Every structure is written in structure tokens, then in C-alpha cells.
Tab-separated table of C-alpha atoms in Angstrom:
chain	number	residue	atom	x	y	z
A	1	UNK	CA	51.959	133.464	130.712
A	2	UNK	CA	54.205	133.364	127.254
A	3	UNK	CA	53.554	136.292	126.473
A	4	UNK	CA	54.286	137.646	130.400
A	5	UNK	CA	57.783	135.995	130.072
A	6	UNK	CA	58.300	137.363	126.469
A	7	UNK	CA	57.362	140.625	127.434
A	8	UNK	CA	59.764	140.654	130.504
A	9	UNK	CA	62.674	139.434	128.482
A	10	UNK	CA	61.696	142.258	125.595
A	11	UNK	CA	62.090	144.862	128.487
A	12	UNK	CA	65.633	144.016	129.685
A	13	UNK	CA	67.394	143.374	126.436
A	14	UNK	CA	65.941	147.257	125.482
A	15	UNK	CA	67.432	148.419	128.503
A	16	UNK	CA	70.635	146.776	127.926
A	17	UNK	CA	70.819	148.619	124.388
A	18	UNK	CA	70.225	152.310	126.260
A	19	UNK	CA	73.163	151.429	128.161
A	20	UNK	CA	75.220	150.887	125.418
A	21	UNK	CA	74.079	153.688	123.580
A	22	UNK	CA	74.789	156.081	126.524
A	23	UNK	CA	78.640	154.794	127.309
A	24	UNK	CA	79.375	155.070	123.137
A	25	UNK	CA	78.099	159.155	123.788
A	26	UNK	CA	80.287	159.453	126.695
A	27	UNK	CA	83.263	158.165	124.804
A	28	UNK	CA	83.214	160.279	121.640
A	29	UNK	CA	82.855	163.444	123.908
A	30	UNK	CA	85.994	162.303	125.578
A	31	UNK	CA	87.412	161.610	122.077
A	32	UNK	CA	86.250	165.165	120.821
A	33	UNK	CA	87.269	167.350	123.981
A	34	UNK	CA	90.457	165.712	123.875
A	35	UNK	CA	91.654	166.228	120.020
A	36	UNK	CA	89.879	169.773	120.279
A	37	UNK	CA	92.389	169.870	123.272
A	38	UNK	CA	95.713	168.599	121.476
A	39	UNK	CA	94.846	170.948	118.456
A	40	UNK	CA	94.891	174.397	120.988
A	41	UNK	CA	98.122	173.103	122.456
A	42	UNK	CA	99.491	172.778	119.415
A	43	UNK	CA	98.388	175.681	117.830
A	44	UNK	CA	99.885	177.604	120.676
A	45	UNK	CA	102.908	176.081	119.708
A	46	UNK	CA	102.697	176.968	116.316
A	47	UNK	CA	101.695	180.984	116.983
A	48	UNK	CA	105.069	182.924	117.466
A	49	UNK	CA	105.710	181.011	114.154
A	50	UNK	CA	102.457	181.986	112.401
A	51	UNK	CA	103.314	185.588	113.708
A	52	UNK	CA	107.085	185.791	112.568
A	53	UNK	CA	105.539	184.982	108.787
A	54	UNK	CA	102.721	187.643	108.683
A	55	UNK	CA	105.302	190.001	109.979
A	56	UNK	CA	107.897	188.904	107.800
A	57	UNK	CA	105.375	189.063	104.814
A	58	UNK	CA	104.101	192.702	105.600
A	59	UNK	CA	107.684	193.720	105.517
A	60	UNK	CA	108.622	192.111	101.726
A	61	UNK	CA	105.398	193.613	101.060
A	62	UNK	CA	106.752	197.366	102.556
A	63	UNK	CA	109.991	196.879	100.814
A	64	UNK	CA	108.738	195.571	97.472
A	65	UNK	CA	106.773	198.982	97.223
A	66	UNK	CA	109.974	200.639	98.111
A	67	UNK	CA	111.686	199.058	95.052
A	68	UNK	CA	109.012	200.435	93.150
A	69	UNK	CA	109.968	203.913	94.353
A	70	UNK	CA	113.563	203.082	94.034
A	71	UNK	CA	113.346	202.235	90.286
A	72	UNK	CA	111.042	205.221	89.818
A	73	UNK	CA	113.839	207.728	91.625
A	74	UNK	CA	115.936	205.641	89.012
A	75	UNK	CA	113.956	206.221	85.979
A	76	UNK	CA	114.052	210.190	86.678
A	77	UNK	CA	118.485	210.768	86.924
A	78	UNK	CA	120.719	210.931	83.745
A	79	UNK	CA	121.396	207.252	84.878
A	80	UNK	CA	121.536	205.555	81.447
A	81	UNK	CA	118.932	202.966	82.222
A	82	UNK	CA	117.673	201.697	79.308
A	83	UNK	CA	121.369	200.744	78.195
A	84	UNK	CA	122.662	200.317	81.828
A	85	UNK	CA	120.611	196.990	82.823
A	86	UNK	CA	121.441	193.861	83.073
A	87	UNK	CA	119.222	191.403	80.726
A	88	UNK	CA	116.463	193.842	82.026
A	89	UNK	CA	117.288	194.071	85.892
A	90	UNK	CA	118.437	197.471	87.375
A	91	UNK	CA	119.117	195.800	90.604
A	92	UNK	CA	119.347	192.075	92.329
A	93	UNK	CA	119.348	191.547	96.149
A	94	UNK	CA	120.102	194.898	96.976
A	95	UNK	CA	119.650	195.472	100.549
A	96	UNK	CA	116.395	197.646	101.232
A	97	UNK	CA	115.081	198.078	105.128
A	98	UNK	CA	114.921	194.929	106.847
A	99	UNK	CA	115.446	192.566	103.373
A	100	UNK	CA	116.756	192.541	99.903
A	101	UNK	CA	114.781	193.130	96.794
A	102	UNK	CA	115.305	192.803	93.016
A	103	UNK	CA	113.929	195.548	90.436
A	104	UNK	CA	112.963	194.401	86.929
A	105	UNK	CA	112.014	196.780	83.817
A	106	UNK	CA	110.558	195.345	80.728
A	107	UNK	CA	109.307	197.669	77.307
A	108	UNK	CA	105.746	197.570	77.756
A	109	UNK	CA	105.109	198.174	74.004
A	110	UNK	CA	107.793	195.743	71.847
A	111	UNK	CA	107.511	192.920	75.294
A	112	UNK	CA	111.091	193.498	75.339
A	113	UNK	CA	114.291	194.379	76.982
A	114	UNK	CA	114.672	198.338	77.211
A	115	UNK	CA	116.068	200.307	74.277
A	116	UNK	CA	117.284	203.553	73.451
A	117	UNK	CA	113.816	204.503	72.287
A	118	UNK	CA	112.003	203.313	75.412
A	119	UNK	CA	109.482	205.285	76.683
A	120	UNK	CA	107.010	203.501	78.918
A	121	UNK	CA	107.821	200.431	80.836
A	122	UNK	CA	106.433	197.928	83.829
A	123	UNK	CA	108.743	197.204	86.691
A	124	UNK	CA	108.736	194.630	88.284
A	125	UNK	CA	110.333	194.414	92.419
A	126	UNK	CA	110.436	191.333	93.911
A	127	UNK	CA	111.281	191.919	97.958
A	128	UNK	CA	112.608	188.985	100.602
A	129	UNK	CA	112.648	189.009	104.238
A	130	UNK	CA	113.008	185.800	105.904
A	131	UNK	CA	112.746	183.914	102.993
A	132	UNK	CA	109.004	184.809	102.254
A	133	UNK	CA	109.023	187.128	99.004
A	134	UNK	CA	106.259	189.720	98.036
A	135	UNK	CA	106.503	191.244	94.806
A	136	UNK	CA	104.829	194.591	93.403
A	137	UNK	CA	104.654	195.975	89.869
A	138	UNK	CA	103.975	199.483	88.142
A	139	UNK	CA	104.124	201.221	85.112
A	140	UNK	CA	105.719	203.958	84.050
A	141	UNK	CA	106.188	206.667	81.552
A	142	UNK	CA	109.429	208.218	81.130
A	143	UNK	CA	109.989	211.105	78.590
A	144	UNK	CA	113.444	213.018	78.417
A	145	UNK	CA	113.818	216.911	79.479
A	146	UNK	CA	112.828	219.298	76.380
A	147	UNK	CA	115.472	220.207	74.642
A	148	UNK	CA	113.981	222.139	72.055
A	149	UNK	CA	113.685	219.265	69.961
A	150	UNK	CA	110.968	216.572	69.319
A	151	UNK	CA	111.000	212.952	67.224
A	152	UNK	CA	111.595	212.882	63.580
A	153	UNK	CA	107.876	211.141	63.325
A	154	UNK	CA	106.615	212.839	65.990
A	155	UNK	CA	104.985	209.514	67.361
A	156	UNK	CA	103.485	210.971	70.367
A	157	UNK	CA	100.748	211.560	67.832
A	158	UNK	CA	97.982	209.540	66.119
A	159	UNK	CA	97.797	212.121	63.497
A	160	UNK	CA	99.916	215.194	63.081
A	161	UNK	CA	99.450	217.608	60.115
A	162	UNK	CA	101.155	220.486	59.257
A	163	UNK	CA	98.156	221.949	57.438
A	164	UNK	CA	94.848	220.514	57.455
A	165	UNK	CA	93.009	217.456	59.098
A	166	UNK	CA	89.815	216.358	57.456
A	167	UNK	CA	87.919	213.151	59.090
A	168	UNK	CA	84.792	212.534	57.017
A	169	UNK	CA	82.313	209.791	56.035
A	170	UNK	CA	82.185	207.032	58.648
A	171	UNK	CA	85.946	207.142	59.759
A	172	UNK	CA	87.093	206.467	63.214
A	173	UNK	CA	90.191	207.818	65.426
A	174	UNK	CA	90.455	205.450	68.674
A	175	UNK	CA	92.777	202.949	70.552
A	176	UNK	CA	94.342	200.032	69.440
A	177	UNK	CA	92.476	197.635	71.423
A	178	UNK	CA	95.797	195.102	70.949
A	179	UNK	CA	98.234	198.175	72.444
A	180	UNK	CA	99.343	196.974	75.584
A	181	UNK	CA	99.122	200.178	76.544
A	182	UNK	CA	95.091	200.640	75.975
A	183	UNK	CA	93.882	199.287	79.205
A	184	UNK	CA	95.809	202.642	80.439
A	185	UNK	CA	92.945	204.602	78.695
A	186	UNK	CA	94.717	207.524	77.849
A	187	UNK	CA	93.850	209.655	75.614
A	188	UNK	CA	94.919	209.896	72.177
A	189	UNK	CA	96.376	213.057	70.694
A	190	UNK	CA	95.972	214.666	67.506
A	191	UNK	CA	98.083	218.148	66.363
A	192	UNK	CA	98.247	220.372	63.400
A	193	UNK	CA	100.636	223.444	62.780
A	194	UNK	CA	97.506	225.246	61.029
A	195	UNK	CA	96.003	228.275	62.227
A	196	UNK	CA	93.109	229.256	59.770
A	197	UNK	CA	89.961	228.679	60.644
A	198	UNK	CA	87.709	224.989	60.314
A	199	UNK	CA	91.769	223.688	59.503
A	200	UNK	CA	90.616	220.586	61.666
A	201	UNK	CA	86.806	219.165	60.412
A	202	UNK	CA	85.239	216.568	62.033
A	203	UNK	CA	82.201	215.411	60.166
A	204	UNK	CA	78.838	214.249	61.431
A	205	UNK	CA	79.241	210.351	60.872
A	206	UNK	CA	83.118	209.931	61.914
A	207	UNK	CA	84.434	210.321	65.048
A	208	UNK	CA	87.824	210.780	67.666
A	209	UNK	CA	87.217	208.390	70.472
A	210	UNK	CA	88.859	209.747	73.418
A	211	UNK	CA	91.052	212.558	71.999
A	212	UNK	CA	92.410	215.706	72.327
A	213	UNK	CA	93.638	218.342	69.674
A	214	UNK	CA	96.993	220.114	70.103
A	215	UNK	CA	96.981	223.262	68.160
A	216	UNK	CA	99.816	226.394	67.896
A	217	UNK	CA	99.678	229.513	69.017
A	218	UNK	CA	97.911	232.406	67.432
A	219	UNK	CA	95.462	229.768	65.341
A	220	UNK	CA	92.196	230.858	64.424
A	221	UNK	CA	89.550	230.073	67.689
A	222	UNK	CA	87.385	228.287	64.799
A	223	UNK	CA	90.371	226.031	64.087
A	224	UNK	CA	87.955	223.450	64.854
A	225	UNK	CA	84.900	222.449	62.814
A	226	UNK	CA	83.369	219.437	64.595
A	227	UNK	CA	79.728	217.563	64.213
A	228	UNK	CA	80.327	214.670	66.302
A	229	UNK	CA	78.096	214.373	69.329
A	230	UNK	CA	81.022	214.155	72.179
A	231	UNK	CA	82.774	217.605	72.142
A	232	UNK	CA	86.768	216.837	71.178
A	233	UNK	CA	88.987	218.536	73.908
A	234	UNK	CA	91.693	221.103	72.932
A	235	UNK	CA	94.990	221.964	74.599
A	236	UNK	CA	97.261	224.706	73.046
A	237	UNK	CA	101.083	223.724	72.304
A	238	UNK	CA	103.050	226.711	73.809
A	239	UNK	CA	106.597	225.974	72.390
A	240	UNK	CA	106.173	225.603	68.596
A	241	UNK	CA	106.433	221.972	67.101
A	242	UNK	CA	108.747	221.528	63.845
A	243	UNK	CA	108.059	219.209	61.294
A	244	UNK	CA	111.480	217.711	59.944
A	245	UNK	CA	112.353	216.359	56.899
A	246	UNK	CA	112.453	212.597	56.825
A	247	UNK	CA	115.597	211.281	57.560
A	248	UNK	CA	118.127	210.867	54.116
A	249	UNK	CA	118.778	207.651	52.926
A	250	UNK	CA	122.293	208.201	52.058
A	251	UNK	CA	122.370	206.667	48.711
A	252	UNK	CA	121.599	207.927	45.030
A	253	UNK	CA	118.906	206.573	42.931
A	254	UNK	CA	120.452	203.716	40.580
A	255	UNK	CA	120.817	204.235	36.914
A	256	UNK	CA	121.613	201.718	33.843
A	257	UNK	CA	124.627	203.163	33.699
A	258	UNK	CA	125.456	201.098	36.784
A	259	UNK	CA	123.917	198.053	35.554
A	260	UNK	CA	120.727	198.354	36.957
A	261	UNK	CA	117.892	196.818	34.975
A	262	UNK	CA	114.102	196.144	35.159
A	263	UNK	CA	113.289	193.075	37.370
A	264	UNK	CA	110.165	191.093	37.126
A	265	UNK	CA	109.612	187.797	39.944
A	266	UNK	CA	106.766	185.860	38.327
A	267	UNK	CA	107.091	182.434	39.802
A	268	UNK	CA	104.559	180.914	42.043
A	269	UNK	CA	106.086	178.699	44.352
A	270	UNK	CA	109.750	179.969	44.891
A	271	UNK	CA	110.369	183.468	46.784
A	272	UNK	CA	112.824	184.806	45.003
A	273	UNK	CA	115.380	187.831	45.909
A	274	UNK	CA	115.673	190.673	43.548
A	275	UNK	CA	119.426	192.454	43.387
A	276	UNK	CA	119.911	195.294	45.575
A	277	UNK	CA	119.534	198.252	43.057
A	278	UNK	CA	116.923	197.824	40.362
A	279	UNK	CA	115.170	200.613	37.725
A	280	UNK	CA	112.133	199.149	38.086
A	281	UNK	CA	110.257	196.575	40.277
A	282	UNK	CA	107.275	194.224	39.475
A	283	UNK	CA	106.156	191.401	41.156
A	284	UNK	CA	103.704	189.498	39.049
A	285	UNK	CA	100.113	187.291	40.449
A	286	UNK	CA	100.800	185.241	42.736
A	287	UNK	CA	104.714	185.456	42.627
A	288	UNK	CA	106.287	185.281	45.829
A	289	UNK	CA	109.678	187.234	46.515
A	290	UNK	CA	111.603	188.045	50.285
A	291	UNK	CA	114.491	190.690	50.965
A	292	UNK	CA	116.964	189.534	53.583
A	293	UNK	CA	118.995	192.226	55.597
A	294	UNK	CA	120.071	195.254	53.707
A	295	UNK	CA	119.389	198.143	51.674
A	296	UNK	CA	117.909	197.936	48.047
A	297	UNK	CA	117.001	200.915	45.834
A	298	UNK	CA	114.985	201.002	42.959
A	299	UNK	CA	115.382	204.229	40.003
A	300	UNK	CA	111.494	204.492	39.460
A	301	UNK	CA	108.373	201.989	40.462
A	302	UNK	CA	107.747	199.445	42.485
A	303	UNK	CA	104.443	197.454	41.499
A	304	UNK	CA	102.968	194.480	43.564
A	305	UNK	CA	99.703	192.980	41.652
A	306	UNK	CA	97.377	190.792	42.623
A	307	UNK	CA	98.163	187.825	45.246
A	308	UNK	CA	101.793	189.034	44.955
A	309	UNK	CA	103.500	188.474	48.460
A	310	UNK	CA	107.042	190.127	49.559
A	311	UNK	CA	108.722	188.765	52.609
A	312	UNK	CA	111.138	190.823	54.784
A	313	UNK	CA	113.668	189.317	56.669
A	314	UNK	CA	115.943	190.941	58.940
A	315	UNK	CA	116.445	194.669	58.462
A	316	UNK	CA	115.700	195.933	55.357
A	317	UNK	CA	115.627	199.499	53.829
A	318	UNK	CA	113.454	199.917	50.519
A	319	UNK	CA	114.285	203.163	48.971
A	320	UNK	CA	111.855	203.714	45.777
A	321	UNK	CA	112.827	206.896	44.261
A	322	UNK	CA	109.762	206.579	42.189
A	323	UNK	CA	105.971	205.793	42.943
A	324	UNK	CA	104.867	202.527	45.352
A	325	UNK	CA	101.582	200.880	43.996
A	326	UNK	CA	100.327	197.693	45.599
A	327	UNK	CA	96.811	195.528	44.304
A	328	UNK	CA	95.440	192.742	46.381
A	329	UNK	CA	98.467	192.279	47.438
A	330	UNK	CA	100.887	191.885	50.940
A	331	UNK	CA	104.042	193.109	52.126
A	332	UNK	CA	105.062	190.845	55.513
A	333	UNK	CA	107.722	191.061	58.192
A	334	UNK	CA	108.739	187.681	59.163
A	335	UNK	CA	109.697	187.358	63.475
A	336	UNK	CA	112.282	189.744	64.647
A	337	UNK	CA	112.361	191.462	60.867
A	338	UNK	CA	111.764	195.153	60.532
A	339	UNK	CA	111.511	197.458	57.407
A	340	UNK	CA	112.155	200.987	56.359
A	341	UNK	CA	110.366	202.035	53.135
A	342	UNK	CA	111.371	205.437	51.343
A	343	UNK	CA	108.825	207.153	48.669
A	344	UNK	CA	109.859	209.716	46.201
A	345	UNK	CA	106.463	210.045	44.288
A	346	UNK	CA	103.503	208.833	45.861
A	347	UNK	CA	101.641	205.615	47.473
A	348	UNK	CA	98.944	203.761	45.849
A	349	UNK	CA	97.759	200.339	48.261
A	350	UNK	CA	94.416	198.964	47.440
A	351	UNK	CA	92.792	196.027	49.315
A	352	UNK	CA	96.433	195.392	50.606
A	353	UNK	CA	97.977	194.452	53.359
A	354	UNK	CA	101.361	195.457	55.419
A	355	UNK	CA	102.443	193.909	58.521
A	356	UNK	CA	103.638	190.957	60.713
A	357	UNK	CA	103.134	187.756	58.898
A	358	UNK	CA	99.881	186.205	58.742
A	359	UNK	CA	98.142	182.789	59.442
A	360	UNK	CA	95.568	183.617	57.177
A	361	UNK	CA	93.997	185.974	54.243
A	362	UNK	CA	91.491	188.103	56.643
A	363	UNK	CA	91.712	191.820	57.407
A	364	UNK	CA	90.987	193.308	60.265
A	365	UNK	CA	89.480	196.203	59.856
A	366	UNK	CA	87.640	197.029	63.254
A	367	UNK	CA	90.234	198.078	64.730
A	368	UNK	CA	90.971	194.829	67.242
A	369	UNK	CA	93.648	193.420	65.295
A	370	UNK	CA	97.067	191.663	66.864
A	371	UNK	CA	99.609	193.928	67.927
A	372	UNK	CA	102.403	194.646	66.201
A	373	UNK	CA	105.155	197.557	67.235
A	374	UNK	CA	104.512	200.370	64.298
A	375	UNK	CA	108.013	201.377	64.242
A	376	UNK	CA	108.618	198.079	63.079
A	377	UNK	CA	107.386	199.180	59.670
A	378	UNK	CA	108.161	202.837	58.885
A	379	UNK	CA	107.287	204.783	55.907
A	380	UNK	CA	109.186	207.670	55.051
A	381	UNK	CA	108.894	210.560	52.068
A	382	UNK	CA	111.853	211.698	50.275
A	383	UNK	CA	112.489	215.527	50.491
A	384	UNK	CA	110.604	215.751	46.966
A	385	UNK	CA	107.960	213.684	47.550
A	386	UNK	CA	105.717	217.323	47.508
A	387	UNK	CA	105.741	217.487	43.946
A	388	UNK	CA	104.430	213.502	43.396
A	389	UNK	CA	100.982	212.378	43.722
A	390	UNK	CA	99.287	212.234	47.004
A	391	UNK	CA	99.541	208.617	49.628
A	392	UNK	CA	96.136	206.663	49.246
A	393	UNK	CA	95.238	203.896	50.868
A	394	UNK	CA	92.069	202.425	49.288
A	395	UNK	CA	89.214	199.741	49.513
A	396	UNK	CA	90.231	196.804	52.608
A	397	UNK	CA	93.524	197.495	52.948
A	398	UNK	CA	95.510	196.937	56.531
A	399	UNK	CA	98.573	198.831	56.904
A	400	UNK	CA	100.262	198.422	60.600
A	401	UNK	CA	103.249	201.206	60.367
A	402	UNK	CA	104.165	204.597	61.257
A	403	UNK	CA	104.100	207.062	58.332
A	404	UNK	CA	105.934	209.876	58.126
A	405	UNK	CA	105.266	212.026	54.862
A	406	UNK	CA	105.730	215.753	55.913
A	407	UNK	CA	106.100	216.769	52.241
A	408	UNK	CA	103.073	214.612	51.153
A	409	UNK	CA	99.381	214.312	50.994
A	410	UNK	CA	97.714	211.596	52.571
A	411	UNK	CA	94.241	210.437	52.028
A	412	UNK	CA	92.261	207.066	52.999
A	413	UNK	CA	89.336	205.733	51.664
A	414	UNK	CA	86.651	202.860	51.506
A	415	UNK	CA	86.700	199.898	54.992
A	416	UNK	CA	90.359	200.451	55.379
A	417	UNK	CA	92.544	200.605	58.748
A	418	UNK	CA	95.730	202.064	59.632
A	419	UNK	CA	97.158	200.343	62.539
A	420	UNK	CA	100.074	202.647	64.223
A	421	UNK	CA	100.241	206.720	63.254
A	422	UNK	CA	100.467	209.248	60.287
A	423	UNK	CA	102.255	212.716	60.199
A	424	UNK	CA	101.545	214.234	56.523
A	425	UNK	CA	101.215	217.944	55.138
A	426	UNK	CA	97.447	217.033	54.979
């Protein structure tokens, strides 16, 4: 009979507990059908809203691509652009279609305002309509109508030659990984005046990476004497391409007469600045010596030995009438500095280095090294410098600089790199 009575009491608290259960169910569905209902109301509230925006959005979108052609149209008139902006901008909230946009151009290769010398640059147009902004971005090369004329260092080349090209042994012609303007992957361009046949020899173990070979009219069709697997394209230069002198100093070579004298720098630890017009140069191991803004000249040689390191600061033209030899040593610009260097009678730089100031000792050699503008660091050769010894750059050196010798031979040896462009006889 207990167990009757606890059975029967069992049975009617269970069913109590169902119930329970079952009106719980009943009011979360109302709870759930009724927030699912409040959130479609209001999102029907919200939808001319949403659809204003995406409109709105598509439009900045429309008219920031529209700046883009604007600055483009821009970039092609006489419209003195690269003097004519403001900080950079060629436009601000000019009205365009239904909004206003703003067109930005920055120098793609100094990360700079525009200059005179500008040639390829990223704009930059930011659009608004409705207060929601899109912006779009492009770049561009721009290259001024021939007028018969082309650069003193002829810098749309890697290598330009007025009489022979020889790449032998193991060396390498390719981009500057640390250009900003590699990831375009264009190619790079080499050119020679010559005509006579194998005047251009590629050998077997070196290589041009992605390059072309201008050549002048009425040059020999075996011009080119390449053993590289990858055939090196070709394009013929129609107008004929002078090769200039180098630009003239404008000042005579000092002489004792005028009190100029031999100067030596030999300490360790101060960085000492020679007088502006010298006979001869030395800097001695380990001596450290800087040249602030200006020009100096020196009558005959200028000799930096081993762990010797000359600083440049501001802009500085070296004119050495005479021969420039440099050993283990390093020639630096420090930020914002840039340097001119003119060579009567030859360059000698072995396990050396020229370029931007370093954090440390290494060279760079394969070809990824930091960026650095090469007409930052120019090298030029006097009108004479035919009749001096040929430009070699020997063992690890790094030189980051455009070099213009069109008088001069130039030859490069050993694990070096040259970081920028050359234009020599050969």
C-alpha cells in the first residue's frame, strides 16, 4: 500500500513538471517572434537610410576615379605641375559630378613633393558625397614632348655606352628590388651608340634580367653576342641619341700659388673639415672628416685608406682635377645631403662603400639593398678624363650613384654592386 501511495504521488508531481516545461516553450517563442518582429520593423525603418549610403558611396567611388582622370588630363597640358602644387595637391574640394574631390601627387621615387625632375608619380583623389569619402590612387609616368634633346646622364638607362658593352663572368643586370618602382616590373633598358658587330657581349654565366637593348641605326645585325639562356629583346632607336659632355664645374683647378696646400685628416675621433681648395687630399686609417654645403676643389688626388670615413652634409660639389682612389673605405650622405663628385683622371674604389649613411659595416651586394635616390650621388668626368686611367670598382665595394663618364672607361670587378646607373665610353 506504501508503495501504491508513493507511486501515485511520483506520478502527479512528474506531470506537474511537463506542465511547466511546456508554458516556459510557449513563452520564449513569444519572446523570439516578437524581437525577430521589432528587429524587421526597425530595419524597415532604417532602409531608405542604408540605401542613401550605398548610393552615396558608389558615387565618391565614380567621382574619385574621375579625379584620377582629371589629374591624368592634368599631367598631359603645359600646366606647370610639378612647380604649380600646393604642398603636393593639384586640387582640394573641387566640385566633380554630384560631390567634391581632392587630387594629391607625390614623387614615387625620392617619397617626395614633385620637382622639376619628376617623372613618375602616384596620385592620390580622395572624392565626398554626402559626407561618405572613397578614395582611388594611380600611378603615372609623365615624360616631356621630344625636343631633340635627351638628359645629360641619360638616366632612362641602366647602362648606356657609346662604344662597347661587355657583361662577363657571373655579373648581373636586374631591378633594384628597394626601387619603389620595381613592383611595376618594367623592363630595364640598356643602349649603345656602336654599330660593329658582337659591340654588346653577353657571356654564358652573367645575365640581363628583364631587359631590352636600344641600338642606332645602321649597326651591324650581329651587334649582339649573347650566351645567356633567355634571349635579350632589341628595339632600334630611330632618332639618334647624343652623348654630352658632363656638365662644367665652373671653377679652375687650385694651385699653390693661391695658397693651396696638401691636407692630411688623421685623427680618429673628431671629423674634421678640410678648406675648400686643396692640392692634394688624404684621409688617413680610421680618420674621420665631413664637408658641409659647398664646393671644394682639389689640384691633383684625393686618397681615402683604410677605415677612413667622409661625411657629406648638405650640398656638396667635389671637383678632383686629379685621380679618386678609395681602400676599405666609405664616403656617406647624411639625411637630406646630396653630393656631386667631378673626376679628371680616373676612379680607383676597392671594398668601398658610397651612399646614404649606414647603421652598420655590411654590404649588400645581392642586389636587395635600401633605397636610396641615385641622383643623390652623381659622378661626373671632366672633359679630359679620356686621356686618365679607366673607373674601376673592385673587390666588395657598394656604390649607390649615377655615373656619368662619357669620356671614360669603366670596368667592375670581383662581388661588387652598383646601385643606380652608368653611362661610360665603354
Amino acid at each position: 500500500m506504501m508503495t501504491s501511495i508513493c507511486d501515485m504521488q511520483f506520478g502527479r508531481r512528474d506531470t506537474s513538471s511537463r506542465r511547466g516545461v511546456a508554458m516556459l516553450l510557449v513563452i520564449m517563442s513569444l519572446m523570439i517572434a516578437s524581437t525577430l518582429t521589432f528587429s524587421y520593423l526597425a530595419s524597415q525603418d532604417n532602409s531608405a537610410i542604408i540605401g542613401q549610403n550605398v548610393t552615396a558611396a558608389a558615387q565618391a567611388r565614380w567621382t574619385a576615379d574621375a579625379g584620377i582622370e582629371m589629374a591624368a588630363a592634368i599631367l598631359e597640358t603645359d600646366v606647370d605641375w610639378r612647380q604649380g602644387h600646393d604642398n603636393g595637391q593639384l586640387a582640394a574640394n573641387f566640385p566633380l559630378g554630384t560631390g567634391h574631390v581632392s587630387i594629391n601627387v607625390r614623387d614615387i621615387e625620392t617619397d617626395d613633393l614633385p620637382n622639376q625632375h619628376t617623372t613618375h608619380v602616384e596620385i592620390t583623389a580622395t572624392a565626398t558625397v554626402n559626407n561618405i569619402s572613397q578614395t582611388a590612387s594611380a600611378i603615372a609616368s609623365v615624360h616631356d614632348a621630344s625636343d631633340g634633346s635627351v638628359d645629360v646622364d641619360l638616366s632612362e638607362f641602366v647602362v648606356f655606352s657609346s662604344e662597347q658593352i661587355d657583361l662577363g663572368d657571373q655579373t648581373t643586370l636586374t631591378r633594384w628590388s628597394g626601387s619603389p618602382l620595381a613592383s611595376l616590373g618594367r623592363r630595364i633598358k640598356l643602349g649603345t651608340r656602336a654599330s660593329s658587330a658582337m659591340s654588346v657581349q653577353i657571356g654564358q654565366e652573367a645575365a640581363a634580367i628583364d631587359a631590352t637593348l636600344f641600338y642606332a641605326q645602321g649597326a651591324s645585325g650581329g651587334l649582339l653576342y649573347s650566351q645567356q639562356e633567355q634571349p635579350i629583346a632589341t628595339s632600334l632607336i630611330k632618332d639618334k641619341i647624343p652623348m654630352p659632355p658632363s656638365p662644367d664645374p665652373g671653377i679652375l683647378a687650385p694651385s699653390e700659388a693661391e695658397g693651396a696646400t696638401d691636407v692630411t685628416l688623421s685623427s680618429f675621433w673628431a671629423r674634421q673639415e678640410p678648406p675648400r681648395s686643396m692640392m692634394n687630399f688624404k684621409m688617413r686609417r680610421f680618420s674621420r672628416g665631413k664637408l658641409v654645403s659647398g664646393t671644394y676643389t682639389i689640384a691633383d688626388k684625393c686618397h681615402l685608406r683604410a677605415g677612413a670615413n667622409l661625411l657629406i652634409k648638405g650640398d656638396v660639389n667635389l671637383i678632383i682635377c686629379g685621380k679618386l682612389t678609395m681602400q676599405l673605405s666609405a664616403i656617406e650622405l647624411a639625411p637630406n645631403a646630396s653630393l656631386r663628385i667631378f673626376v679628371g683622371r680616373g676612379v680607383s674604389i676597392h671594398n668601398s662603400f658610397v651612399g646614404q649613411k649606414r647603421l652598420n659595416d655590411i654590404f649588400n651586394v645581392t642586389g636587395a639593398a635600401d633605397w636610396i635616390d641615385p641622383n643623390r650621388i652623381e659622378f661626373f668626368a671632366l672633359p679630359d678624363a679620356h686621356l686618365g686611367e679607366p673607373w674601376r670598382i673592385t673587390g666588395v665595394s657598394v656604390i649607390k650613384a649615377s655615373i656619368y663618364a662619357p669620356g671614360a672607361d669603366f670596368e667592375m670587378f670581383g662581388f661588387s654592386a652598383l646601385y643606380g646607373r652608368i653611362a661610360a665610353r665603354k
